[in-house]
XYZ file of C-alpha atoms in Angstrom:
658
model
C -99.879 -56.203 -164.353
C -101.038 -55.403 -160.844
C -104.578 -56.144 -159.779
C -107.195 -53.417 -160.169
C -110.790 -53.177 -159.189
C -113.060 -54.264 -162.000
C -114.607 -50.804 -162.241
C -111.239 -49.042 -162.476
C -110.053 -51.458 -165.140
C -113.143 -50.960 -167.298
C -112.917 -47.144 -167.051
C -109.294 -47.212 -168.212
C -109.907 -49.834 -170.908
C -109.226 -48.905 -174.509
C -112.090 -50.340 -176.541
C -109.832 -50.623 -179.582
C -107.665 -53.142 -177.714
C -110.466 -55.702 -177.258
C -110.605 -58.604 -176.716
C -108.784 -58.713 -173.386
C -108.390 -61.698 -171.038
C -108.819 -61.052 -167.305
C -108.147 -63.248 -164.305
C -110.263 -62.842 -161.166
C -107.962 -62.195 -158.184
C -110.639 -61.999 -155.513
C -114.085 -63.402 -156.173
C -117.442 -62.151 -155.022
C -120.033 -64.638 -153.811
C -123.738 -64.264 -153.238
C -125.675 -66.324 -150.722
C -127.180 -69.468 -152.231
C -124.588 -69.675 -155.025
C -126.612 -67.387 -157.256
C -124.663 -67.200 -160.493
C -126.995 -65.104 -162.569
C -129.639 -62.543 -161.690
C -131.751 -60.718 -164.247
C -129.505 -61.924 -167.052
C -126.264 -60.602 -165.495
C -123.384 -62.479 -163.896
C -123.362 -61.947 -160.140
C -120.872 -64.483 -158.832
C -117.256 -64.935 -159.917
C -114.747 -67.303 -158.321
C -111.092 -66.565 -157.646
C -109.017 -67.789 -160.571
C -111.807 -67.558 -163.144
C -110.805 -66.345 -166.584
C -112.965 -64.146 -168.783
C -112.429 -62.748 -172.246
C -113.955 -59.277 -172.598
C -115.369 -58.823 -176.084
C -117.527 -55.727 -175.743
C -118.993 -52.965 -173.592
C -122.506 -51.558 -173.588
C -123.224 -48.269 -171.852
C -126.046 -48.510 -169.334
C -126.044 -45.141 -167.582
C -123.840 -42.080 -166.860
C -123.757 -40.197 -163.577
C -122.377 -36.661 -163.270
C -120.658 -36.094 -159.893
C -119.564 -32.813 -158.280
C -116.145 -33.605 -156.693
C -116.531 -30.824 -154.113
C -120.024 -31.641 -152.800
C -120.271 -35.302 -153.775
C -123.688 -34.758 -155.339
C -124.408 -37.021 -158.310
C -126.946 -36.654 -161.092
C -127.785 -39.245 -163.726
C -127.550 -37.937 -167.278
C -129.705 -39.236 -170.117
C -127.736 -41.178 -172.693
C -128.822 -38.698 -175.381
C -127.588 -35.641 -173.416
C -127.016 -32.758 -175.889
C -124.607 -30.616 -173.832
C -120.901 -30.153 -174.641
C -117.961 -30.648 -172.293
C -114.562 -28.934 -172.056
C -111.590 -29.921 -169.887
C -111.018 -27.664 -166.862
C -108.090 -25.235 -167.250
C -106.361 -26.573 -164.164
C -106.521 -30.136 -165.388
C -104.934 -29.952 -168.853
C -101.655 -31.678 -167.958
C -101.087 -35.302 -169.044
C -98.392 -37.596 -167.636
C -97.706 -39.430 -170.908
C -97.882 -38.802 -174.599
C -100.362 -41.667 -174.916
C -102.851 -40.008 -172.570
C -102.514 -36.765 -174.480
C -103.192 -38.490 -177.804
C -106.181 -40.311 -176.340
C -107.881 -36.986 -175.674
C -108.590 -36.894 -179.387
C -111.715 -39.096 -179.570
C -112.553 -41.265 -182.541
C -113.928 -39.085 -185.314
C -112.013 -36.014 -184.074
C -108.495 -37.016 -185.047
C -107.981 -33.610 -186.648
C -104.256 -34.006 -187.114
C -102.047 -32.117 -186.759
C -102.524 -30.588 -183.344
C -99.884 -28.922 -181.177
C -98.785 -29.552 -177.621
C -95.949 -28.466 -175.337
C -93.888 -30.161 -172.642
C -93.362 -28.678 -169.177
C -89.810 -30.117 -169.073
C -86.977 -30.407 -171.567
C -87.185 -33.514 -173.816
C -84.176 -35.417 -175.151
C -84.928 -37.492 -178.266
C -82.132 -39.255 -180.202
C -79.546 -36.871 -178.728
C -81.597 -33.821 -179.650
C -82.914 -31.572 -176.865
C -86.347 -29.965 -177.238
C -86.666 -27.129 -174.744
C -89.761 -26.907 -172.582
C -92.533 -24.736 -173.942
C -91.489 -25.279 -177.582
C -94.574 -26.260 -179.644
C -94.605 -29.779 -181.075
C -97.089 -30.744 -183.813
C -98.423 -34.326 -183.839
C -98.866 -35.316 -187.493
C -99.908 -38.987 -187.384
C -99.862 -42.177 -185.329
C -97.862 -45.265 -186.421
C -97.452 -48.795 -185.018
C -94.206 -50.774 -185.145
C -93.559 -54.193 -183.538
C -96.609 -53.864 -181.350
C -95.801 -50.352 -180.092
C -97.415 -47.047 -181.038
C -95.389 -43.988 -182.079
C -96.277 -40.348 -182.769
C -94.825 -38.796 -185.904
C -94.171 -35.196 -184.900
C -92.445 -32.053 -186.146
C -91.039 -29.075 -184.251
C -89.354 -25.827 -185.314
C -86.380 -24.561 -183.301
C -83.620 -22.024 -183.782
C -81.796 -24.350 -186.192
C -84.875 -25.100 -188.301
C -87.601 -27.759 -188.521
C -87.024 -31.279 -187.216
C -88.979 -34.548 -187.659
C -89.423 -36.603 -184.502
C -90.706 -40.104 -183.749
C -91.889 -40.128 -180.153
C -93.094 -43.342 -178.438
C -96.515 -43.160 -176.840
C -94.974 -44.495 -173.633
C -92.908 -41.296 -173.273
C -93.422 -39.927 -169.746
C -93.562 -36.214 -168.874
C -95.971 -33.337 -168.396
C -97.756 -32.525 -171.630
C -100.546 -30.121 -172.378
C -102.348 -29.061 -175.505
C -101.333 -25.593 -176.656
C -104.159 -25.073 -179.111
C -107.542 -23.643 -178.169
C -109.821 -25.815 -176.063
C -112.293 -27.915 -177.994
C -115.798 -28.958 -176.984
C -116.789 -32.642 -176.872
C -120.133 -34.420 -176.802
C -120.955 -36.984 -174.118
C -120.242 -39.940 -176.420
C -116.901 -38.415 -177.476
C -115.796 -37.953 -173.868
C -116.683 -41.561 -173.020
C -114.684 -42.837 -176.002
C -111.540 -41.069 -174.809
C -109.562 -42.864 -172.119
C -107.922 -39.614 -170.905
C -111.054 -37.452 -170.917
C -113.069 -39.987 -168.905
C -110.934 -39.325 -165.843
C -110.556 -35.551 -166.344
C -112.428 -32.801 -164.555
C -114.788 -31.304 -167.108
C -117.088 -28.347 -167.388
C -120.444 -28.066 -169.086
C -122.346 -24.804 -169.378
C -125.651 -26.680 -169.382
C -124.858 -28.136 -165.930
C -123.341 -25.059 -164.243
C -119.927 -23.525 -163.747
C -118.419 -26.054 -161.329
C -116.162 -28.927 -162.381
C -117.654 -32.343 -162.980
C -116.582 -35.993 -163.119
C -118.386 -38.367 -165.447
C -118.890 -41.908 -164.033
C -120.196 -44.305 -166.685
C -121.595 -47.756 -165.830
C -121.140 -50.449 -168.464
C -122.516 -53.885 -169.111
C -119.392 -55.922 -169.817
C -119.844 -58.708 -172.342
C -117.420 -61.571 -171.777
C -116.789 -65.192 -172.741
C -116.128 -67.722 -169.988
C -115.409 -71.423 -169.811
C -118.387 -73.776 -170.221
C -120.886 -71.006 -170.912
C -123.136 -71.234 -173.938
C -124.071 -67.592 -174.062
C -122.082 -64.397 -173.674
C -121.809 -63.540 -169.970
C -123.060 -60.072 -168.988
C -121.266 -58.532 -165.999
C -121.971 -55.062 -164.526
C -118.834 -52.910 -164.400
C -119.670 -51.943 -160.787
C -119.193 -55.522 -159.548
C -116.814 -55.441 -156.584
C -114.111 -57.821 -157.730
C -110.377 -57.408 -158.361
C -108.995 -58.481 -161.746
C -105.654 -58.784 -163.481
C -105.011 -58.449 -167.206
C -103.396 -61.712 -168.436
C -103.936 -61.237 -172.162
C -100.317 -61.677 -173.189
C -99.741 -64.925 -171.261
C -103.146 -66.430 -172.171
C -102.832 -66.581 -175.942
C -102.912 -70.416 -175.876
C -106.062 -70.657 -173.747
C -109.184 -71.900 -175.540
C -112.491 -70.915 -173.964
C -114.798 -73.914 -174.195
C -118.275 -73.073 -175.430
C -120.617 -76.055 -174.994
C -123.127 -76.728 -177.742
C -125.853 -79.303 -178.118
C -125.872 -81.332 -181.318
C -129.287 -79.831 -182.051
C -127.597 -76.399 -182.050
C -124.799 -77.658 -184.316
C -127.492 -78.401 -186.911
C -128.146 -74.669 -187.237
C -124.536 -73.787 -188.019
C -123.831 -72.859 -191.622
C -120.541 -73.328 -193.428
C -118.725 -74.670 -190.349
C -118.256 -78.278 -191.509
C -116.214 -80.373 -191.254
C -115.185 -79.837 -187.661
C -113.720 -81.772 -184.765
C -115.512 -81.883 -181.425
C -115.254 -83.539 -178.051
C -118.227 -84.903 -176.133
C -118.827 -83.160 -172.801
C -121.807 -85.244 -171.723
C -123.090 -88.386 -173.399
C -126.786 -89.013 -174.039
C -128.765 -89.367 -170.809
C -131.739 -91.365 -172.082
C -131.719 -95.052 -173.113
C -130.199 -95.964 -176.491
C -132.439 -95.679 -179.516
C -130.488 -97.936 -181.908
C -129.261 -101.506 -181.547
C -125.704 -100.957 -182.809
C -122.102 -100.854 -181.628
C -121.338 -97.127 -182.009
C -123.888 -95.582 -179.639
C -122.208 -97.043 -176.494
C -118.987 -95.271 -177.546
C -120.550 -91.805 -177.441
C -119.354 -91.041 -173.920
C -117.663 -88.109 -172.207
C -114.206 -87.389 -173.621
C -114.791 -89.154 -176.956
C -113.565 -87.082 -179.894
C -115.672 -87.098 -183.045
C -115.600 -85.540 -186.482
C -118.773 -83.904 -187.740
C -118.699 -83.964 -191.543
C -121.977 -82.169 -192.210
C -125.732 -82.566 -192.451
C -127.207 -85.590 -194.165
C -129.507 -85.087 -197.134
C -131.034 -88.571 -196.843
C -134.537 -89.283 -195.588
C -135.618 -92.442 -193.776
C -138.301 -95.092 -193.942
C -139.710 -96.638 -190.772
C -140.044 -100.391 -191.349
C -141.138 -103.416 -189.306
C -140.442 -107.069 -190.006
C -142.897 -109.926 -189.914
C -143.232 -111.663 -186.552
C -140.655 -114.338 -185.836
C -139.312 -116.086 -182.779
C -138.021 -112.755 -181.491
C -141.228 -110.972 -182.406
C -141.316 -108.042 -184.783
C -138.145 -106.027 -185.307
C -138.104 -102.386 -186.318
C -135.692 -100.471 -188.546
C -134.884 -97.093 -190.045
C -133.893 -97.472 -193.696
C -131.875 -94.699 -195.315
C -132.808 -93.487 -198.772
C -129.241 -94.405 -199.769
C -130.017 -98.103 -199.210
C -129.202 -99.829 -202.511
C -131.286 -102.992 -202.132
C -134.378 -103.740 -204.209
C -137.862 -104.729 -203.052
C -140.850 -106.600 -204.455
C -144.407 -105.838 -203.444
C -146.338 -108.306 -201.293
C -150.137 -108.482 -201.111
C -151.586 -106.511 -198.267
C -154.084 -108.014 -195.810
C -157.128 -106.127 -194.548
C -159.139 -107.414 -191.560
C -162.132 -105.062 -192.029
C -163.831 -102.981 -194.685
C -162.660 -99.900 -192.824
C -159.033 -100.902 -193.517
C -159.894 -101.168 -197.203
C -161.211 -97.619 -197.080
C -157.995 -96.324 -195.500
C -155.968 -97.864 -198.353
C -157.852 -96.206 -201.185
C -155.652 -94.155 -203.518
C -157.003 -91.576 -205.912
C -156.725 -92.769 -209.493
C -155.502 -96.278 -208.538
C -157.448 -99.522 -208.587
C -157.546 -101.819 -205.541
C -158.628 -105.441 -206.060
C -158.974 -107.904 -203.192
C -160.112 -111.494 -202.601
C -162.362 -112.441 -199.684
C -160.615 -115.048 -197.510
C -163.531 -116.030 -195.245
C -167.300 -115.822 -195.141
C -168.632 -112.718 -193.439
C -172.239 -111.891 -192.663
C -173.349 -108.291 -192.720
C -175.015 -107.082 -189.486
C -177.284 -104.863 -191.573
C -180.437 -106.499 -192.916
C -180.430 -104.329 -196.024
C -176.785 -104.946 -196.990
C -175.270 -108.087 -198.563
C -172.850 -110.599 -197.042
C -169.647 -111.987 -198.552
C -168.399 -115.498 -199.286
C -164.870 -116.824 -199.349
C -163.397 -116.512 -202.819
C -165.370 -113.437 -203.847
C -163.286 -111.032 -205.892
C -163.919 -107.363 -205.176
C -162.845 -104.201 -206.881
C -162.930 -101.325 -204.420
C -164.554 -98.245 -205.974
C -165.291 -95.389 -203.579
C -167.084 -94.303 -200.413
C -170.820 -93.639 -200.411
C -173.802 -93.239 -198.074
C -176.968 -95.313 -197.850
C -180.086 -95.712 -195.710
C -180.517 -98.750 -193.431
C -183.350 -99.785 -191.134
C -182.453 -100.058 -187.458
C -185.179 -100.679 -184.839
C -187.871 -99.512 -187.239
C -185.883 -96.351 -187.964
C -184.048 -95.385 -191.148
C -180.512 -94.192 -190.560
C -177.788 -92.991 -192.921
C -174.429 -94.801 -192.695
C -171.153 -94.751 -194.610
C -170.534 -97.682 -196.927
C -167.811 -98.775 -199.325
C -169.006 -99.291 -202.867
C -167.389 -102.356 -204.448
C -167.834 -104.455 -207.569
C -168.060 -108.243 -206.975
C -167.346 -111.051 -209.394
C -167.061 -114.784 -208.506
C -165.730 -115.901 -211.900
C -164.428 -114.641 -215.207
C -167.676 -115.359 -217.103
C -170.051 -113.905 -214.544
C -171.202 -110.363 -214.641
C -170.086 -108.150 -211.786
C -172.532 -106.680 -209.330
C -172.132 -103.615 -207.172
C -172.189 -104.070 -203.409
C -172.414 -101.623 -200.551
C -170.344 -102.867 -197.617
C -170.666 -101.245 -194.168
C -167.345 -99.976 -192.838
C -167.683 -101.993 -189.614
C -167.995 -105.302 -191.482
C -165.367 -107.736 -190.197
C -163.908 -110.259 -192.583
C -160.693 -111.073 -194.358
C -159.349 -109.516 -197.548
C -156.086 -110.062 -199.437
C -154.879 -107.722 -202.143
C -154.575 -109.049 -205.678
C -151.339 -107.947 -207.304
C -149.552 -109.041 -210.454
C -146.554 -106.739 -210.042
C -143.193 -108.500 -210.181
C -141.166 -105.336 -210.612
C -138.235 -104.566 -208.308
C -138.411 -101.190 -206.575
C -135.773 -99.060 -204.881
C -136.748 -97.040 -201.799
C -137.082 -93.729 -203.728
C -139.308 -95.492 -206.293
C -141.506 -96.932 -203.542
C -142.016 -93.509 -201.996
C -142.773 -91.953 -205.382
C -145.023 -94.638 -206.900
C -146.594 -96.567 -204.005
C -148.574 -95.564 -200.969
C -147.258 -96.072 -197.462
C -147.786 -98.264 -195.541
C -147.118 -101.162 -197.900
C -145.870 -104.742 -197.682
C -142.615 -105.669 -199.444
C -139.901 -108.299 -199.475
C -136.210 -107.781 -200.183
C -135.457 -109.092 -203.676
C -131.836 -107.889 -203.873
C -129.650 -107.142 -200.868
C -127.444 -104.063 -200.563
C -123.994 -105.269 -201.621
C -122.263 -102.399 -199.781
C -123.361 -103.829 -196.411
C -121.354 -106.629 -194.845
C -124.537 -108.183 -193.428
C -127.853 -106.998 -194.839
C -130.279 -108.241 -192.189
C -133.356 -107.185 -194.196
C -132.970 -110.131 -196.581
C -133.697 -112.626 -193.794
C -137.322 -111.542 -193.352
C -140.211 -112.980 -195.329
C -142.006 -109.632 -195.281
C -141.367 -106.019 -194.357
C -143.977 -103.392 -193.653
C -142.830 -99.940 -194.771
C -144.811 -97.675 -192.475
C -143.875 -94.019 -192.947
C -141.315 -91.625 -194.366
C -139.221 -89.616 -191.892
C -137.451 -86.421 -192.961
C -135.793 -85.396 -189.682
C -132.213 -84.047 -190.125
C -129.187 -86.179 -189.252
C -125.509 -85.308 -188.714
C -122.881 -87.357 -190.564
C -120.323 -88.214 -187.902
C -117.336 -90.498 -187.362
C -115.009 -91.339 -184.500
C -111.603 -89.671 -184.663
C -109.856 -93.040 -184.439
C -111.787 -94.262 -187.512
C -112.569 -91.124 -189.555
C -113.477 -92.996 -192.764
C -116.297 -95.043 -191.173
C -119.289 -92.774 -190.722
C -122.597 -93.056 -188.925
C -125.498 -90.642 -188.710
C -126.813 -89.142 -185.474
C -130.359 -87.734 -185.184
C -129.899 -84.791 -182.738
C -133.642 -84.440 -182.150
C -133.688 -87.970 -180.667
C -130.066 -88.382 -179.516
C -128.876 -84.988 -178.277
C -125.646 -84.474 -176.339
C -123.295 -81.664 -175.284
C -120.062 -81.148 -177.258
C -117.467 -78.432 -177.801
C -115.309 -77.687 -180.808
C -111.610 -78.329 -180.442
C -108.906 -76.285 -182.114
C -107.222 -79.352 -183.566
C -106.998 -79.349 -187.364
C -109.414 -81.609 -189.218
C -107.621 -84.162 -191.430
C -108.324 -84.064 -195.174
C -111.738 -85.406 -196.149
C -111.699 -88.972 -197.501
C -114.429 -91.191 -198.928
C -116.782 -92.318 -196.144
C -118.246 -95.769 -195.535
C -121.821 -95.301 -194.321
C -122.811 -97.679 -191.510
C -126.246 -96.142 -190.978
C -128.106 -97.356 -194.052
C -130.043 -99.822 -191.877
C -130.449 -98.991 -188.184
C -132.403 -101.314 -185.912
C -134.564 -99.504 -183.362
C -135.066 -100.529 -179.775
C -138.587 -101.616 -178.900
C -139.205 -98.689 -176.542
C -137.988 -96.062 -179.004
C -140.089 -97.533 -181.833
C -143.305 -96.961 -179.898
C -142.076 -93.555 -178.757
C -141.460 -92.684 -182.400
C -144.982 -93.758 -183.335
C -146.372 -91.317 -180.774
C -144.327 -88.480 -182.280
C -145.571 -89.111 -185.810
C -148.701 -87.214 -186.901
C -151.814 -89.250 -187.577
C -154.927 -88.026 -189.385
C -156.733 -91.375 -189.393
C -160.321 -91.311 -188.200
C -161.390 -93.866 -185.575
C -163.166 -96.971 -186.949
C -166.983 -96.906 -186.962
C -168.890 -98.407 -184.050
C -170.721 -101.600 -185.082
C -174.474 -101.891 -184.414
C -176.030 -104.361 -181.984
C -176.475 -107.883 -183.263
C -179.897 -108.757 -184.640
C -180.338 -112.008 -182.669
C -179.595 -110.252 -179.368
C -182.101 -107.472 -180.129
C -184.779 -110.057 -180.955
C -184.264 -112.051 -177.750
C -184.165 -108.910 -175.626
C -187.820 -108.123 -176.294
C -189.174 -111.586 -175.375
C -187.088 -112.324 -172.279
C -187.042 -108.954 -170.569
C -189.594 -110.027 -167.948
C -187.456 -112.973 -166.855
C -184.551 -110.646 -166.192
C -186.712 -108.447 -163.962
C -187.756 -111.437 -161.854
C -184.164 -112.412 -161.274
C -183.299 -108.886 -160.167
C -186.182 -108.733 -157.738
C -185.853 -112.247 -156.215
C -182.284 -113.504 -156.549
C -181.201 -116.972 -155.441
C -178.070 -116.474 -153.325
C -175.641 -119.352 -152.944
C -174.578 -120.617 -149.516
C -170.900 -120.533 -148.525
C -168.807 -123.496 -149.550
C -168.343 -126.239 -146.948
C -165.065 -127.837 -145.928
C -166.118 -131.242 -147.205
C -163.869 -133.103 -149.563
C -164.553 -132.603 -153.222
C -162.785 -133.100 -156.515
C -160.706 -130.293 -158.052
C -163.408 -129.796 -160.648
C -165.977 -129.287 -157.908
C -163.840 -126.892 -155.889
C -162.392 -124.809 -158.752
C -163.258 -121.099 -159.298
C -166.326 -120.250 -161.310
C -165.914 -118.175 -164.459
C -167.837 -117.159 -167.560
C -165.585 -117.506 -170.614
C -166.662 -115.076 -173.272
C -165.436 -112.020 -175.110
C -166.210 -108.731 -173.369
C -168.314 -110.452 -170.709
C -170.928 -108.259 -169.109
C -171.368 -109.560 -165.552
C -174.930 -110.172 -164.287
C -176.223 -107.659 -161.756
C -174.886 -108.221 -158.232
C -177.597 -108.418 -155.540
C -176.347 -108.120 -151.970
C -178.069 -110.139 -149.252
C -178.797 -109.368 -145.649
C -176.701 -110.963 -142.863
C -179.434 -113.514 -142.014
C -180.088 -114.502 -145.594
C -177.940 -117.626 -145.374
C -179.481 -119.116 -142.214
C -180.092 -122.908 -142.341
C -183.874 -122.466 -142.151
C -183.906 -120.058 -145.079
C -181.670 -122.338 -147.118
C -183.900 -125.248 -146.350
C -186.978 -123.388 -147.475
C -185.256 -122.315 -150.618
C -184.190 -125.842 -151.406
C -187.668 -127.134 -150.625
C -189.423 -124.822 -153.038
C -186.758 -125.031 -155.726
C -188.784 -123.492 -158.576
C -185.818 -123.490 -160.916
C -182.401 -125.036 -161.112
C -179.498 -122.865 -159.998
C -178.245 -120.466 -162.666
C -181.366 -120.812 -164.828
C -182.331 -117.275 -163.838
C -178.777 -116.155 -164.569
C -179.097 -117.539 -168.072
C -182.295 -115.581 -168.616
C -180.724 -112.408 -167.294
C -177.706 -112.776 -169.544
C -179.747 -113.007 -172.729
C -182.491 -110.577 -171.820
C -180.632 -107.429 -170.840
C -180.591 -106.001 -174.328
C -176.808 -106.475 -174.538
C -174.921 -106.592 -177.808
C -172.751 -109.507 -176.627
C -173.158 -113.311 -176.543
C -172.411 -115.370 -173.444
C -171.544 -119.014 -172.986
C -174.101 -120.955 -170.907
C -173.056 -122.832 -167.787
C -172.769 -126.543 -168.500
C -175.030 -129.105 -166.773
C -172.054 -130.763 -165.029
C -171.222 -127.547 -163.256
C -174.875 -127.145 -162.237
C -174.853 -130.613 -160.678
C -171.684 -129.698 -158.784
C -173.435 -126.696 -157.245
C -176.358 -128.927 -156.177
C -173.966 -131.279 -154.382
C -172.310 -128.392 -152.595
C -175.678 -127.097 -151.340
C -176.680 -130.521 -150.057
C -173.373 -130.789 -148.213
C -174.116 -127.519 -146.426
C -177.548 -128.823 -145.324
C -175.907 -131.991 -143.990
C -173.918 -129.961 -141.446
């Protein structure tokens, strides 16, 4: 087929023949390689293929061929059109038949030929009426079943639509609506008349939005029919061409009833791997995979106890067939006990170290105390001569079997050590743990999964099951090993694929390799950030009692140090031991540095140092000690040792010597 302008091709296109494949013969390019503007395709390259799948009318202009004036008609125009009397001749039988729009195929209708017709040796003289009864299709060609009455009687004819000649309808002219004219290939190019628009002849020029499929495009491409580009119809020779539509694995999840299917990877995952396994590195461009369907399994996020490699992290599938035993949980604070409370379940713990309550009104605990955690409550405590309400955990304490239990109120900020008392030797599967226990919980593998060649979970002394994950996975396998499956989480490991037309081999039993997946360290912490958390922050502990008591008696000493500091002279270059020349530091938790007092440039003159050393009311750092304990802080500080004080004295004397 010869090349046509895109607009001419669309105007002559029979919608019933869609889809059609076109090849771009001369492309149109916009500056800056703009491929899409306002949702429409605006740049096509020479050689591009497109499959037209639909047309959508955008507007219709009505043009006067004599004056060239054009008027845009509303799409709901109510007027009726009739072909002009001087334009009723059609060059082929097909064009004549196409004047009967869809919905108006009021067969039979009669037409005449301007020349004699010879059909199967029979001559039909010009001007003899021929009635078109029906349309038939045979071996890809359309035929018109007709009848005509001559001098020797009535004859049945089968005329091909490709028959050339000069045909015209001999029946009365019929009126057509705007939509009916646009649906007729022949009427679209005819001169028409409309009484609502005047007596002159008109040409209707519709503009369509062409919907097409192109290579490597996710969505349907929308091209205006007025785009200045030449195209060629290559439908017949392009039957074998497959238009690649890229899809992300996350989009494949939304497909229904399409599995199993075979796909090829267009682009592998861009971000770092999330699993420590041997199949993720193989998911590269060009790799063919089989997608068997969506997985119904949920996962458990688990972490191992710390070893030489540190903690390791896993995703355990609900199809894991191993069994677990419970391990006692450890709680470092009372607040952690509160977070582990379960409604209707009893929690018993043993105190593992002595802990003193910072509240004067609340009791302390001793190692070996046995507690039964009851519920949360509120109580009044006295702080700085004021009564304040705080949250406490109500527990029952017993130190032996014969002693009566007493109820205790423990502040949530109380630090200590607690170990859960359990007498449960039952073996649990993962579904039973989720149903009967509360996550997080501590377990140990009692029975390995026999379906795994190497169940790594059995090598750990303890596992912490942290949370249940219900994100969807896709059951997938490599085409070279279709019976060995693994499961891909598209929301974490997305990649671009396209479906191939190759047949999928019959489904066989699959060996699941994703029952236990080890996570990379970076992805584990990324996953923790994605998981919702409703835990409240731990309570802020009050100031220590001994610090508050000292603050009131030593406050004046701190003020004196701030007003009259004792600056140290610069170190001399004299020889000294490493202990004497080492950096000074205060080793304590959360050290609050003493206030820094800046001196004037002349503050370290030899005369001033001499006078300071002569008076010497206190040893160096004695004021610093007072300031550290008298600032009302809630922290303790280590005091500078006497040996270090003597070292400072020697350094000052060395400065005076020079």
